[in-house]
Amino acid sequence: MIANNKNRIALIGRIGSGKTTLLQRLTNELINYGKTQQVSYSDHFIDTPGEFVELPCFRPQAINVTCDSGLIILINSSTDHQNSVPPNFVCTYNIPVIGIITKIDHKHCDLKRSQRYLTYAGIRPDKIHPVSAITGEGILELKKTIQEYIAFEV
């Protein structure tokens, strides 16, 4: 029997984009930075290594491990000067995808650039949410958005 993880959220994004930190904020865990070396599964999340979208040879793995989730969150750091997500990448999926711009509290934040990267990846502008996992800005609104797709406690 195949596991059904339709109540899980898959987090994908470049190395250092803030995937794990966002996960920790959403689950009220102590924020503790650590490089995600392998796919990590929890009750509500699939946390993927940044290499899955940065290196073209790993993109099929990004698709495989996330396609059984109920929601995909593509994350872009507002401080990232490089985009490695191909055009319309999220159109690969037959499940909902939203975009998150992280690190909006950072002094080098560039929301317009991140918005461009996420729309280039195929996410509609009204499905992009800016947040700061450090200050908590935008987190409550993000949790409410997530609840529109899966059962997730605020």
Coordinates of C-alpha atoms in Angstrom, one line a residue:
M1 CA 0.0 0.0 0.0
I2 CA 1.3 3.4 -0.9
A3 CA 1.4 6.1 1.8
N4 CA -0.9 9.0 1.3
N5 CA 0.7 12.2 2.5
K6 CA -1.9 14.7 1.1
N7 CA -1.9 16.5 4.5
R8 CA 1.9 17.2 4.1
I9 CA 3.5 20.4 2.8
A10 CA 6.6 20.0 0.6
L11 CA 9.2 22.8 1.0
I12 CA 11.4 23.4 -2.0
G13 CA 13.9 26.2 -2.7
R14 CA 17.6 27.0 -3.1
I15 CA 20.2 26.4 -0.5
G16 CA 20.0 29.0 2.3
S17 CA 16.5 30.2 1.2
G18 CA 15.1 29.6 4.6
K19 CA 13.1 26.4 4.2
T20 CA 14.0 24.7 7.5
T21 CA 13.8 28.0 9.4
L22 CA 10.3 28.6 8.0
L23 CA 9.3 25.0 8.9
Q24 CA 10.6 25.6 12.5
R25 CA 8.6 28.9 12.7
L26 CA 5.4 27.3 11.4
T27 CA 5.6 24.4 13.9
N28 CA 6.7 26.7 16.8
E29 CA 10.0 24.9 17.2
L30 CA 13.2 26.6 18.4
I31 CA 14.8 28.2 15.4
N32 CA 18.1 26.4 14.9
Y33 CA 19.9 26.6 11.6
G34 CA 21.2 23.4 10.1
K35 CA 21.9 22.5 6.5
T36 CA 19.4 20.0 5.3
Q37 CA 21.5 17.1 3.8
Q38 CA 18.6 14.8 2.9
V39 CA 14.9 14.8 2.5
S40 CA 13.3 15.1 5.9
Y41 CA 9.8 14.0 6.7
S42 CA 7.6 15.1 9.6
D43 CA 3.9 14.9 10.4
H44 CA 3.1 18.0 8.2
F45 CA 6.2 18.7 6.2
I46 CA 8.6 17.3 3.6
D47 CA 11.8 19.4 3.9
T48 CA 14.1 19.1 0.8
P49 CA 17.7 19.9 0.3
G50 CA 18.3 23.1 -1.8
E51 CA 20.3 21.0 -4.3
F52 CA 17.0 19.6 -5.5
V53 CA 16.2 22.8 -7.4
E54 CA 19.7 24.2 -7.8
L55 CA 21.2 21.2 -9.6
P56 CA 19.3 20.1 -12.8
C57 CA 20.3 16.5 -12.2
F58 CA 18.3 16.5 -8.9
R59 CA 15.1 18.1 -10.2
P60 CA 13.4 14.8 -10.9
Q61 CA 14.0 13.9 -7.3
A62 CA 12.3 17.2 -6.2
I63 CA 9.3 16.2 -8.3
N64 CA 9.2 12.6 -7.0
V65 CA 9.4 13.4 -3.3
T66 CA 7.0 16.2 -3.4
C67 CA 4.3 15.0 -5.7
D68 CA 2.5 13.1 -2.9
S69 CA 2.0 16.1 -0.8
G70 CA -1.1 18.2 -0.6
L71 CA 0.6 21.6 -1.0
I72 CA 4.0 22.7 -2.3
I73 CA 5.7 25.8 -1.1
L74 CA 8.4 27.2 -3.4
I75 CA 10.6 29.4 -1.3
N76 CA 12.8 32.3 -2.5
S77 CA 15.0 34.4 -0.2
S78 CA 14.6 38.1 -0.7
T79 CA 18.4 38.4 -0.5
D80 CA 19.1 35.8 -3.2
H81 CA 20.7 37.4 -6.4
Q82 CA 20.5 34.2 -8.4
N83 CA 17.5 32.2 -9.7
S84 CA 18.0 28.5 -10.5
V85 CA 14.4 27.4 -10.8
P86 CA 13.5 26.9 -14.4
P87 CA 10.6 28.7 -16.1
N88 CA 7.2 27.4 -15.2
F89 CA 8.7 24.7 -13.0
V90 CA 5.7 24.5 -10.8
C91 CA 3.5 23.6 -13.8
T92 CA 5.0 20.1 -13.4
Y93 CA 2.7 19.5 -10.4
N94 CA -0.9 18.6 -10.4
I95 CA -1.3 20.0 -6.8
P96 CA -1.5 23.5 -5.4
V97 CA 1.8 25.5 -5.2
I98 CA 2.3 28.8 -3.4
G99 CA 5.4 31.0 -3.3
I100 CA 7.0 32.4 -0.2
I101 CA 9.5 35.2 -0.1
T102 CA 11.6 34.8 3.1
K103 CA 14.0 37.1 5.0
I104 CA 11.9 40.2 4.4
D105 CA 13.4 41.6 7.6
H106 CA 16.9 41.6 6.1
K107 CA 18.5 44.9 5.2
H108 CA 19.3 43.6 1.6
C109 CA 15.7 42.5 1.0
D110 CA 14.5 42.8 -2.6
L111 CA 10.8 41.9 -2.8
K112 CA 10.4 42.8 -6.5
R113 CA 13.3 40.5 -7.5
S114 CA 11.9 37.6 -5.5
Q115 CA 8.4 38.2 -6.9
R116 CA 9.9 38.0 -10.4
Y117 CA 11.8 34.8 -9.7
L118 CA 8.6 33.1 -8.3
T119 CA 6.4 34.2 -11.1
Y120 CA 9.0 33.1 -13.6
A121 CA 8.7 29.6 -11.9
G122 CA 5.0 29.7 -12.7
I123 CA 3.4 31.0 -9.4
R124 CA 0.7 33.6 -9.8
P125 CA 1.4 36.9 -8.0
D126 CA -1.6 36.5 -5.7
K127 CA -0.2 33.2 -4.5
I128 CA 3.1 34.8 -3.3
H129 CA 3.5 35.6 0.4
P130 CA 6.3 37.6 2.0
V131 CA 7.4 36.4 5.5
S132 CA 10.1 36.7 8.1
A133 CA 10.7 33.5 10.1
I134 CA 12.8 35.6 12.5
T135 CA 10.4 38.4 13.3
G136 CA 7.2 36.4 12.6
E137 CA 5.9 39.0 10.1
G138 CA 3.5 37.4 7.7
I139 CA 3.5 34.0 9.5
L140 CA -0.1 34.1 10.8
E141 CA -1.4 35.0 7.3
L142 CA 0.7 32.2 5.8
K143 CA -0.8 29.7 8.3
K144 CA -4.3 30.8 7.3
T145 CA -3.4 30.4 3.6
I146 CA -2.0 26.9 4.3
Q147 CA -5.3 26.0 6.0
E148 CA -7.1 26.6 2.8
Y149 CA -5.3 23.6 1.3
I150 CA -4.6 21.2 4.1
A151 CA -5.6 20.5 7.7
F152 CA -2.9 22.5 9.6
E153 CA -3.3 23.9 13.1
V154 CA -2.4 27.5 13.6

